[in-house]
Coordinates of C-alpha atoms in Angstrom, one line a residue:
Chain A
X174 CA 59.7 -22.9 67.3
X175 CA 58.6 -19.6 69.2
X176 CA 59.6 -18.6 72.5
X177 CA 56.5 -17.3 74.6
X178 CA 56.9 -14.9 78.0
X179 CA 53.7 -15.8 80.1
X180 CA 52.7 -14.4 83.8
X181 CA 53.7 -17.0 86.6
X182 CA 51.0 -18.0 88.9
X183 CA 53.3 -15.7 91.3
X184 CA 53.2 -12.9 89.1
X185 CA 49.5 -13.9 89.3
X186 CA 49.3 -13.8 92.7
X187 CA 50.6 -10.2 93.0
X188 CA 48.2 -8.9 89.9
X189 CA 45.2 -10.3 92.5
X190 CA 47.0 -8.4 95.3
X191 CA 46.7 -4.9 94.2
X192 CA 43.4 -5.6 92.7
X193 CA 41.9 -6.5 95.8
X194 CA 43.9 -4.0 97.3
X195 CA 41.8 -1.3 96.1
X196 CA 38.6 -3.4 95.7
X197 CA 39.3 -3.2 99.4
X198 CA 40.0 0.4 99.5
X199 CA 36.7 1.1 97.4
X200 CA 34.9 -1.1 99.6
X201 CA 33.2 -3.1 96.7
X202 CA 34.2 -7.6 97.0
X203 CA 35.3 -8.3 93.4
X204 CA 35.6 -11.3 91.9
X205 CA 39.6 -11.6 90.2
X206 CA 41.1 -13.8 87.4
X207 CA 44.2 -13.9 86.0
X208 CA 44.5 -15.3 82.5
X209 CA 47.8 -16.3 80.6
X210 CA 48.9 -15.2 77.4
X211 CA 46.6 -17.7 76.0
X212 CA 43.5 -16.8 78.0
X213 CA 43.9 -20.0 79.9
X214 CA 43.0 -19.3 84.3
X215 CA 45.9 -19.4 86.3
X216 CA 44.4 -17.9 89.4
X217 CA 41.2 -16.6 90.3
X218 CA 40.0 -15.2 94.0
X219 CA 36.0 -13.9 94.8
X220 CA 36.0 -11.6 97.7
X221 CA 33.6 -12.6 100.3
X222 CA 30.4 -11.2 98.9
X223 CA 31.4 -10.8 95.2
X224 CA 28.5 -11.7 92.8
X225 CA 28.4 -15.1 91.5
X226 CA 27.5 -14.3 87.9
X227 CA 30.6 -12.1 87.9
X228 CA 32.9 -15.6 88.9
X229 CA 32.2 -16.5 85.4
X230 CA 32.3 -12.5 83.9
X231 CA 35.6 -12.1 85.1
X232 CA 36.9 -14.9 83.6
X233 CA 36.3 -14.5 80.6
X234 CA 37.0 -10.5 80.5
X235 CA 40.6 -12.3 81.4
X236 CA 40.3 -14.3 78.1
X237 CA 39.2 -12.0 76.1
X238 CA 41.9 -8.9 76.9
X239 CA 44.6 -12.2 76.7
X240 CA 43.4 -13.5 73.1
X241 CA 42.2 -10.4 71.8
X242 CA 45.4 -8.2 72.9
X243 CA 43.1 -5.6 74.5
X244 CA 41.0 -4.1 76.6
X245 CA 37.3 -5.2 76.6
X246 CA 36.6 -1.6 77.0
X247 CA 38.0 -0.8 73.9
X248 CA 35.3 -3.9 72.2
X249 CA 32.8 -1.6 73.9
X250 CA 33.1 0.5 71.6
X251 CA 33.8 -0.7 68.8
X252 CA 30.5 -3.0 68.9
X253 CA 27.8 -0.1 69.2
X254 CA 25.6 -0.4 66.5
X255 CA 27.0 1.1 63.8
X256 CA 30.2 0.2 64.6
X257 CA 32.7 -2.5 62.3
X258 CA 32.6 -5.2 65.6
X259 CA 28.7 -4.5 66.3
X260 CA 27.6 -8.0 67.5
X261 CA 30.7 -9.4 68.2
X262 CA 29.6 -9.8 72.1
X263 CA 28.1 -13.0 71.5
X264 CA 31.0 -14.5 69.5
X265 CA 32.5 -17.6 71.2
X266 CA 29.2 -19.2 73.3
X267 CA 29.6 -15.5 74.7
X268 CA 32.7 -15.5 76.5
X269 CA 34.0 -12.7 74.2
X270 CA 33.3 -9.7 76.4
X271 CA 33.2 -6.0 75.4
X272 CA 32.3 -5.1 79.1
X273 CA 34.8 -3.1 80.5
X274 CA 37.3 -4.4 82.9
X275 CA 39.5 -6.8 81.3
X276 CA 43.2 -5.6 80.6
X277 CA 45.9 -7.3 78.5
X278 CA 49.3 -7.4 81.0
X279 CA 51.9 -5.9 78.9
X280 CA 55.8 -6.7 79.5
X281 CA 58.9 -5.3 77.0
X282 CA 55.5 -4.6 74.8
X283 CA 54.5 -8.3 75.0
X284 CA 51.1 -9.6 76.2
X285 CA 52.0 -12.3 78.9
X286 CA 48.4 -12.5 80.1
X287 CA 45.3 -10.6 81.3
X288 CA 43.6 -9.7 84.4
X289 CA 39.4 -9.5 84.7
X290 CA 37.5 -7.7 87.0
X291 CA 33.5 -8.2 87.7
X292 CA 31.2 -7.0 90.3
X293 CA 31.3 -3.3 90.5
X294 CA 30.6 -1.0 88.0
X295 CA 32.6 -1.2 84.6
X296 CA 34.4 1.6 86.0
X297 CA 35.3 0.2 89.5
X298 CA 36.1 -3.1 87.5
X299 CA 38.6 -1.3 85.5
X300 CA 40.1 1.0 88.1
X301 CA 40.6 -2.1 90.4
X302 CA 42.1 -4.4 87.0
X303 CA 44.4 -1.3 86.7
X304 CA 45.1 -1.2 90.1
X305 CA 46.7 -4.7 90.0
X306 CA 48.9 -4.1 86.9
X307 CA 50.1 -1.0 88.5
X308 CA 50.9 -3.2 91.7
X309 CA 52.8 -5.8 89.2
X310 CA 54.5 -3.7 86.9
X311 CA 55.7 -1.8 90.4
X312 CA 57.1 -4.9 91.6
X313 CA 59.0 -5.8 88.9
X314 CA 60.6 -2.7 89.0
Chain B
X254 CA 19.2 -37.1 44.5
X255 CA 21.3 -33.4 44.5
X256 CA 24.9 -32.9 42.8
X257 CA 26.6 -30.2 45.1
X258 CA 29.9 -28.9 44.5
X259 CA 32.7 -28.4 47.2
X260 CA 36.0 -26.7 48.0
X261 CA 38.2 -29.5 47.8
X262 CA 41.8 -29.4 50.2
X263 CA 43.6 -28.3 47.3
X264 CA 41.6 -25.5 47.0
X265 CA 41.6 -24.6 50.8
X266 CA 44.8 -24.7 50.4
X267 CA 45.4 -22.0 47.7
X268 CA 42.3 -19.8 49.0
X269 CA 44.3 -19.5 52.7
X270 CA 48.0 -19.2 50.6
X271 CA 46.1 -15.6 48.9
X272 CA 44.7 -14.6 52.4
X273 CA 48.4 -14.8 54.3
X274 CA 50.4 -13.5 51.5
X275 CA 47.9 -10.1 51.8
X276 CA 48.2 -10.2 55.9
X277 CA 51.8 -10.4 55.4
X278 CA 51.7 -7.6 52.5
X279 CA 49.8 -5.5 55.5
X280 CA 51.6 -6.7 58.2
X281 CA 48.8 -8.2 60.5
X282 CA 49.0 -11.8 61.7
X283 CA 45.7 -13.6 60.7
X284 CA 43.9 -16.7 61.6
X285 CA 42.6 -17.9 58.2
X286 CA 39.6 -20.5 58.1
X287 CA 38.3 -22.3 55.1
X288 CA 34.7 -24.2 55.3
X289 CA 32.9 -26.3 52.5
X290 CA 29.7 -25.1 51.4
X291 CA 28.4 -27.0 54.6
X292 CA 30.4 -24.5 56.9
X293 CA 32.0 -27.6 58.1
X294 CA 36.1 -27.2 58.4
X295 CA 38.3 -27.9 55.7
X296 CA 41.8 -26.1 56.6
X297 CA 42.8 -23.8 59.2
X298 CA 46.0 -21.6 60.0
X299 CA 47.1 -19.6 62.6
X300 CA 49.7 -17.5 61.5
X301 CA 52.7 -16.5 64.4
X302 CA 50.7 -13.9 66.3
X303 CA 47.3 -14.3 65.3
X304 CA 44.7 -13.8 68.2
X305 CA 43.5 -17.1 70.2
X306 CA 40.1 -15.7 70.4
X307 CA 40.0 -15.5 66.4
X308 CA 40.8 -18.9 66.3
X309 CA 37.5 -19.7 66.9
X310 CA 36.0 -16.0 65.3
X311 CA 38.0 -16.8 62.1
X312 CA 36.0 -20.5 61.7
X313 CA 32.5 -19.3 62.6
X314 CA 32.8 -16.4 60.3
X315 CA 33.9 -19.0 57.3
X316 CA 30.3 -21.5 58.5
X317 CA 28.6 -18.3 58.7
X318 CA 29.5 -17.4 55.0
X319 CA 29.2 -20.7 53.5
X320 CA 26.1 -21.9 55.4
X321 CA 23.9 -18.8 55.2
X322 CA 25.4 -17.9 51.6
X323 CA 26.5 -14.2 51.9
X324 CA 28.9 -12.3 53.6
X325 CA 29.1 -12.1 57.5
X326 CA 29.8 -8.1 56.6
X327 CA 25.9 -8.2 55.3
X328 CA 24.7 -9.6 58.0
X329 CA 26.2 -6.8 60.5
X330 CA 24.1 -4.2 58.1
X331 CA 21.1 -6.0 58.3
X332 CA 21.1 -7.0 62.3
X333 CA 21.2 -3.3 63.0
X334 CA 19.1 -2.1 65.8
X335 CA 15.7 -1.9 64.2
X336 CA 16.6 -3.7 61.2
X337 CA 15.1 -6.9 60.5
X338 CA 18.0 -9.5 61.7
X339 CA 18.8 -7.5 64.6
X340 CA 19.5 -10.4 67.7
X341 CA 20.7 -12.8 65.2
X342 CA 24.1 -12.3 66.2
X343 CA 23.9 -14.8 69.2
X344 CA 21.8 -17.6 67.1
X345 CA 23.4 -20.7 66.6
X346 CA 25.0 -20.5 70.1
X347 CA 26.5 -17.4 69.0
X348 CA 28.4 -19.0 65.9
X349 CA 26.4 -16.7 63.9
X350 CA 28.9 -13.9 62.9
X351 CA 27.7 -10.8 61.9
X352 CA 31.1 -8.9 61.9
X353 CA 33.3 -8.8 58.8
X354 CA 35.9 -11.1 57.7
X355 CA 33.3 -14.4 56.2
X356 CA 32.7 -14.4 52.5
X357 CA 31.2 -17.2 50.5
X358 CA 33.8 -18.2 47.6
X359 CA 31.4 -19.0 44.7
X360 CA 32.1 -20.4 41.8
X361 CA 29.4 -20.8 38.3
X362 CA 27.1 -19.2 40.7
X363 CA 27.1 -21.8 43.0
X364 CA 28.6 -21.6 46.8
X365 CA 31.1 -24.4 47.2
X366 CA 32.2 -23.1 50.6
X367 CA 33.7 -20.0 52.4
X368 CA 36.6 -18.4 54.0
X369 CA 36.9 -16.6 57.4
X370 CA 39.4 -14.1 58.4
X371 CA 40.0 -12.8 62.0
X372 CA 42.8 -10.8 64.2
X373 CA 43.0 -7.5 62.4
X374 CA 40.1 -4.6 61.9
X375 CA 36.9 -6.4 60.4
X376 CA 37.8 -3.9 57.0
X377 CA 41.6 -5.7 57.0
X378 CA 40.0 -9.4 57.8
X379 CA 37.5 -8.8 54.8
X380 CA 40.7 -7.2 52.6
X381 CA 42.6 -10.7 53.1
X382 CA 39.9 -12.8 53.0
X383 CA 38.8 -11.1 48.8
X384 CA 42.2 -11.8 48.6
X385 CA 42.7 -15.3 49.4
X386 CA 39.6 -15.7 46.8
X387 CA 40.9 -13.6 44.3
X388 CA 43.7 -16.2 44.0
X389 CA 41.6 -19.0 43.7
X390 CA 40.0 -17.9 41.1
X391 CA 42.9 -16.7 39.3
X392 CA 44.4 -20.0 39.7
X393 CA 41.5 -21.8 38.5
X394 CA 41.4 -19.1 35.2
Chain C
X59 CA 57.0 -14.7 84.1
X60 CA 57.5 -18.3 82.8
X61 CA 59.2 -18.7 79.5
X62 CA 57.6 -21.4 76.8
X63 CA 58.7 -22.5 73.6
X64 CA 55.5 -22.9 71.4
X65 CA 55.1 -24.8 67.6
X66 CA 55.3 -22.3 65.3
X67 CA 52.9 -22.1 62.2
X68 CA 55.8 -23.2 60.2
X69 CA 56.4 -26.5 62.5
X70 CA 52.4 -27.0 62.1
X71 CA 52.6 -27.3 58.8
X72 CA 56.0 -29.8 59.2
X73 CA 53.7 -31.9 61.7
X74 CA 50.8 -32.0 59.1
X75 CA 52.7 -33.0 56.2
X76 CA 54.5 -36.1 57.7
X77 CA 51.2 -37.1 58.9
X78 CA 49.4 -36.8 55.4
X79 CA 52.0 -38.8 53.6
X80 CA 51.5 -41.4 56.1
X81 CA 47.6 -41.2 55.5
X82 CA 48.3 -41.8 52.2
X83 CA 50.4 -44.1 52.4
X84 CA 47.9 -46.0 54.0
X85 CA 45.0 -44.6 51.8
X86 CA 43.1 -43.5 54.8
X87 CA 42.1 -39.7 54.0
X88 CA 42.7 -38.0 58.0
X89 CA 41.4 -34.9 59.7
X90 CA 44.9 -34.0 61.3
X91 CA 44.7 -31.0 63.7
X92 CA 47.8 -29.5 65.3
X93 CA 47.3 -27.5 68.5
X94 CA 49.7 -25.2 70.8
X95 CA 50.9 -25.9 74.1
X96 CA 47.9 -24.6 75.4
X97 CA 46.0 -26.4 73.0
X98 CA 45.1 -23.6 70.9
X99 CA 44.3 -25.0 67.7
X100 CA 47.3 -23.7 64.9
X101 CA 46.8 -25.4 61.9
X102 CA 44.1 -27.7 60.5
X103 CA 43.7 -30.3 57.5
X104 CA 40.6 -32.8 56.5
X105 CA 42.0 -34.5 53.3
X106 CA 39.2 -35.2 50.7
X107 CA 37.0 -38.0 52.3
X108 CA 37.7 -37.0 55.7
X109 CA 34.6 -37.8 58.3
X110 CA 32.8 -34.7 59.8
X111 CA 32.7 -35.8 62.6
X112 CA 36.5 -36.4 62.8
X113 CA 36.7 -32.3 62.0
X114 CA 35.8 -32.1 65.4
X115 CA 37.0 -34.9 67.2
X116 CA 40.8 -34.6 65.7
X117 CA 41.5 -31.1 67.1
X118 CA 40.1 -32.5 70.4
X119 CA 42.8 -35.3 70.6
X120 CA 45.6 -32.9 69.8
X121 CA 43.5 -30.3 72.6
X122 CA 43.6 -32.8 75.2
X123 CA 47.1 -34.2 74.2
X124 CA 48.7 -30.5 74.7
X125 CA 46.9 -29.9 78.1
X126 CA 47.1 -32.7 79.4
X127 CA 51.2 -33.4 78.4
X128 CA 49.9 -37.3 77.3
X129 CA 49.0 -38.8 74.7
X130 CA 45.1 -39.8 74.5
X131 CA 45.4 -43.1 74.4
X132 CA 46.9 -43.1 77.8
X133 CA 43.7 -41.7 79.3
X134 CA 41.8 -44.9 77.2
X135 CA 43.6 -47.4 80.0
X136 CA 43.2 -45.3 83.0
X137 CA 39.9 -44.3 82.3
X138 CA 38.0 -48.2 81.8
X139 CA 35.5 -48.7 84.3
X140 CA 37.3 -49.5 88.0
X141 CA 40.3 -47.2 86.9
X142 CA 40.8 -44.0 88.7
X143 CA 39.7 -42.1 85.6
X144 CA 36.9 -43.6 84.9
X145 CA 34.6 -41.2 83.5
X146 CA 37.0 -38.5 82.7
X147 CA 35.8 -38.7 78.8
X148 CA 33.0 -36.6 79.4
X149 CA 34.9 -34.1 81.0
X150 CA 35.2 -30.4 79.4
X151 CA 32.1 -31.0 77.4
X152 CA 33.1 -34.2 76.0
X153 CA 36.8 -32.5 74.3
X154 CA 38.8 -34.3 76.9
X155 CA 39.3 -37.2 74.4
X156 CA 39.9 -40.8 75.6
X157 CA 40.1 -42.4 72.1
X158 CA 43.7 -43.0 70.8
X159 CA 44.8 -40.9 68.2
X160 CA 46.0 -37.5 69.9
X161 CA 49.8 -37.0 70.5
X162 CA 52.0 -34.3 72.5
X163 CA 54.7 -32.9 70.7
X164 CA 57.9 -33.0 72.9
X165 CA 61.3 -31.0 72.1
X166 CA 63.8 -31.4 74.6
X167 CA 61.5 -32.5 77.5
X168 CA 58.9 -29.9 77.3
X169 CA 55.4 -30.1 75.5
X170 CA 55.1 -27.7 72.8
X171 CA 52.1 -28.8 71.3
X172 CA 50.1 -31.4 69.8
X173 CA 49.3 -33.3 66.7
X174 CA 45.4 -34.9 66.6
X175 CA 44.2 -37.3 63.9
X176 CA 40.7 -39.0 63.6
X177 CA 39.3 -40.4 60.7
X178 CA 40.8 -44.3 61.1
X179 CA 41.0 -47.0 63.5
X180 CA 42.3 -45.1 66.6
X181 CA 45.9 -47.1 65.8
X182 CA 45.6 -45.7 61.9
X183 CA 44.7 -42.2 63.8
X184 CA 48.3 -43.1 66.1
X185 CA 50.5 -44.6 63.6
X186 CA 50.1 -41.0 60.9
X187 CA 50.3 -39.2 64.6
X188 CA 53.6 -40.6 65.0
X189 CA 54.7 -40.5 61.5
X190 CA 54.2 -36.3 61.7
X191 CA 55.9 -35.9 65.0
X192 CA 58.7 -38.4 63.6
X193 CA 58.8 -36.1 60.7
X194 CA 59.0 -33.0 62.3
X195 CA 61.5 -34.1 64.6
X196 CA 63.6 -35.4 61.9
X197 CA 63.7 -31.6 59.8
X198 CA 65.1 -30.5 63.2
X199 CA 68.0 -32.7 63.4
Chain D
X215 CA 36.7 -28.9 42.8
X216 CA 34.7 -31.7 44.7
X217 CA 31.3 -33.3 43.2
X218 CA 29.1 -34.5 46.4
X219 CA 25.9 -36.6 45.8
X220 CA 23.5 -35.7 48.7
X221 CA 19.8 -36.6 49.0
X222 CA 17.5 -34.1 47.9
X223 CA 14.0 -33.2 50.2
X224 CA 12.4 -35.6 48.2
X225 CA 14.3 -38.6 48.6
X226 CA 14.2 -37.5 52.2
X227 CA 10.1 -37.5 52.9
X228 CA 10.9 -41.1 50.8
X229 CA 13.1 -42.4 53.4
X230 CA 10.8 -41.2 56.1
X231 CA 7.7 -42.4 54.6
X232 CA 9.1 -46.0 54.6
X233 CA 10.9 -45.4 58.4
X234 CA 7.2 -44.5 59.5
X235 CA 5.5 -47.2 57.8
X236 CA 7.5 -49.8 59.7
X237 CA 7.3 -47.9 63.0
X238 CA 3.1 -48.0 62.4
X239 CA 3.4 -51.7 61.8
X240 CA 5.3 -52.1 64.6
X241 CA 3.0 -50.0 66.6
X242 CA 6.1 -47.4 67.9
X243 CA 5.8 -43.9 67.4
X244 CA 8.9 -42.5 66.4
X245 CA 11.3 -39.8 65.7
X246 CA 13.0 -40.1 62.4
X247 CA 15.8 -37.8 61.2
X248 CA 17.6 -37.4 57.8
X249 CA 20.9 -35.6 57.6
X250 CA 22.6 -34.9 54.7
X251 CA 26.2 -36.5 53.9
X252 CA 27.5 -33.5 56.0
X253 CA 25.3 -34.3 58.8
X254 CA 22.7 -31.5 59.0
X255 CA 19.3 -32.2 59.1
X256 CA 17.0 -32.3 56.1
X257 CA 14.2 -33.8 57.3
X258 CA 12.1 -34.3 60.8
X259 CA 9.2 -36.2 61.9
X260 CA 7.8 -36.9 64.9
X261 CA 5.0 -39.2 64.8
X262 CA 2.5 -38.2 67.6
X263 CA 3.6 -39.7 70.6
X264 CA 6.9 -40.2 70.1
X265 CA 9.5 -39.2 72.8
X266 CA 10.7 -36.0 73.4
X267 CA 14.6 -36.7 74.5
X268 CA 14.7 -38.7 70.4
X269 CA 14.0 -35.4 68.8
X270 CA 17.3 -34.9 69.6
X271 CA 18.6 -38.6 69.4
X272 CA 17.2 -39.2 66.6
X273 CA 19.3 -36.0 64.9
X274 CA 22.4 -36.8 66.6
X275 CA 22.2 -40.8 64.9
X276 CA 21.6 -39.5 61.8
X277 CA 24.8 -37.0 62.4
X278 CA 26.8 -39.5 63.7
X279 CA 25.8 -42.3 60.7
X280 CA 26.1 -39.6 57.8
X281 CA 29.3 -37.6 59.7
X282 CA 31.2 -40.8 60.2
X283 CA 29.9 -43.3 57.4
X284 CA 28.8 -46.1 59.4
X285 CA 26.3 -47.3 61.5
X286 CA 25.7 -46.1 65.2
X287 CA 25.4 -49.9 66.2
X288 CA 29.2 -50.6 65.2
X289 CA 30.0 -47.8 67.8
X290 CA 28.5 -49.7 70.1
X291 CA 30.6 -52.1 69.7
X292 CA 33.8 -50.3 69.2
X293 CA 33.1 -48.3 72.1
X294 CA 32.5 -51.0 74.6
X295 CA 34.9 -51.3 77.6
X296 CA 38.4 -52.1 76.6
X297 CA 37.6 -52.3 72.6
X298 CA 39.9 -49.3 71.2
X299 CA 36.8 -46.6 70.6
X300 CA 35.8 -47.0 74.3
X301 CA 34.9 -43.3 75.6
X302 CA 33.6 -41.8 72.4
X303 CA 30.2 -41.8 73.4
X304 CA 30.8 -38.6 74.3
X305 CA 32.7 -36.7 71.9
X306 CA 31.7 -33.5 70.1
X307 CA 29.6 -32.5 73.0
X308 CA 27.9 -35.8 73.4
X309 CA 26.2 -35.4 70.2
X310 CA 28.6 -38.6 69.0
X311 CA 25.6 -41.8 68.8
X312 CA 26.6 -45.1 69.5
X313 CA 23.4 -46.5 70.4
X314 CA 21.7 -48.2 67.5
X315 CA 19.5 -46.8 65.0
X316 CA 21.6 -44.1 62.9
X317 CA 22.5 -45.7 59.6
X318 CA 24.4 -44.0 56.7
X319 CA 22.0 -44.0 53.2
X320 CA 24.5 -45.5 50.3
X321 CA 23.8 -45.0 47.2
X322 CA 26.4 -46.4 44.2
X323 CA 29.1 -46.8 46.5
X324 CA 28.9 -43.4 48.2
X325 CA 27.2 -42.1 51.3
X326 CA 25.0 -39.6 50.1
X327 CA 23.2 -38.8 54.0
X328 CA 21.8 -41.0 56.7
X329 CA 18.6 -41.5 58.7
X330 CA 18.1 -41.7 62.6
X331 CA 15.6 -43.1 64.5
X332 CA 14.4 -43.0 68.7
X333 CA 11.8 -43.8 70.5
X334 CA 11.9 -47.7 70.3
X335 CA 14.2 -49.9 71.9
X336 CA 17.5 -49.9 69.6
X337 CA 17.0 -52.8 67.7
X338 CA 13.4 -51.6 67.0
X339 CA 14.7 -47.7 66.1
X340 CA 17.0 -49.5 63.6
X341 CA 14.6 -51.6 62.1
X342 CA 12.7 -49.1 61.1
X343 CA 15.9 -47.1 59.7
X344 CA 16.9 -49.5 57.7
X345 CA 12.7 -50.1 56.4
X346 CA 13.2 -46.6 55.5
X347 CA 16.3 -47.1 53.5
X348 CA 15.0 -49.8 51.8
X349 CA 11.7 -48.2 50.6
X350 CA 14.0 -45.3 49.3
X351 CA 16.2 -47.9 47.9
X352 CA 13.4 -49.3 46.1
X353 CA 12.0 -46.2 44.9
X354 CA 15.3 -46.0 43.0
X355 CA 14.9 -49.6 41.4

């Protein structure tokens, strides 16, 4: 049997805090998710005006920084053509992202979830992602 | 009417014993897929720490391999940009894997079904999946 | 952060074997899938002569029996027409399975994970469920 | 090592060329399908006229006939309210038939692939299925 450490939805709740916090503070709505360890949804919050295709986008950047134990940045580039993971983008029904803003949450080196960002640039995605595990990993503190 | 020949359990079985014993040699937790030469499932492990998104990687690389007859790894070559495959990497609702870690086990010549490897670099999924047929075909010697 | 206990891959294969030797016992060759708590699939068997169709069908039992904490048989009553689940086997794409067949695993109250068989009658598909959870349970005593 | 009996192409324009001889008698212009005994298709026809939704019926009865070895009709049966397959109608993604006219092709005991016919009603789709499998049957004499 294996033990498994995995976010609570209140852990979850404060990962959306400080994302939206500086979504807020960059003045772009974002849409928020909040995967387990397992890349299963525990919470999820859209801004009022954050893009409806990005609902679903941030999602599964959740699920794929959960399952794959990284950051979908880091899929970015390792799929440019040319690459060893080129083409992986499309890999399961095309929920595996290699867009950038989705972060695994790391605890006592353990993945215990993910958070995904979508709706402002990759950039703005990952700096508001970041943003909510630095408000987490603060609180715990 | 045709004769086909095909991977029986038994022979999953050994073909996914030679992939873990190399992922444990290396040290990288694998999820280990073995298809009949119809890509349809056969066996399936996840070893303790394998990825949850390779799960479903590790089984479309192993139909890839058996049902196109040649390695997923050959298919990332010849889906480059500008090459003549390029897109294919989302056919098939995106079960068509192009990354490497899928290789057809062939025996007389003929493909009786494939094995998929996923969770570590595609070079480390492709190292444990040769090995896993290596010792098949040893133990068939 | 929640804390879960999880099948390993070693209790997958525990779960699997006690449900094989009840297949053949019964000489009814089984697709028997074993999934997580989160109904991650872990480990995966068709026996020689098990349907393709139940390749698919068995790791949906044991997906729907981890989520869902009951077994799927339950969801067959409360889901006849004029019951409150009516309908429900359609749900998720059609994996939320209604058919009997698809077991949670339980260990000192909590779920998990999940054993699924298909290949039977849904009570063949039960009765091997049983006989790998009764197995497993008995190499932890 | 596994030794699978599957239909060839031939036998496959064989099983349609006695489907579609019924189905011209009968004055119904169909959609027939042969899988092979894993299910994928071998063979397609549709005879001008026939319905657009049973290009994809038609497939999934001959799936469903070849995948599970027996008839779509006994589905029907097993599946109806209260009788223990109730609810499968819509497993593996709805592609799961149990409206008549798939039948499993047996040849010596084994089933070697299946044929699936829609466009008719379902006693007239398996009518012709069955005309099919006993011109090929025939052919064998």
């Amino acid at each position: 049997m294996l033990t498994i450490r995995r976010l609570s939805i209140e852990d979850a709740r404060t990962l959306i805090a400080g994302a939206r916090a500086k979504a807020e503070e960059i003045g772009v709505p974002m849409c928020i998710a909040i995967a387990d360890e397992s890349g299963q949804l525990i919470a999820f919050e859209r801004m009022d005006g954050g893009k409806i295709t990005s609902t679903i986008i941030a999602q599964d950047k959740a699920y794929t920084a959960a399952g794959a134990k990284r950051t979908t940045e880091s899929y970015g580039s390792a799929s440019q053509p040319g690459s060893p993971a080129y083409g992986i983008n499309s890999a399961i029904g095309g929920r595996l992202m290699v867009v950038a803003g989705g972060l695994p949450v790391i605890v006592d080196g353990d993945v215990v979830g993910a958070i995904g960002l979508s709706s402002g640039t990759p950039a703005q995605d990952t700096q508001c992602a970041q943003a909510g595990i630095d408000h987490f990993l603060a609180s715990r503190a």
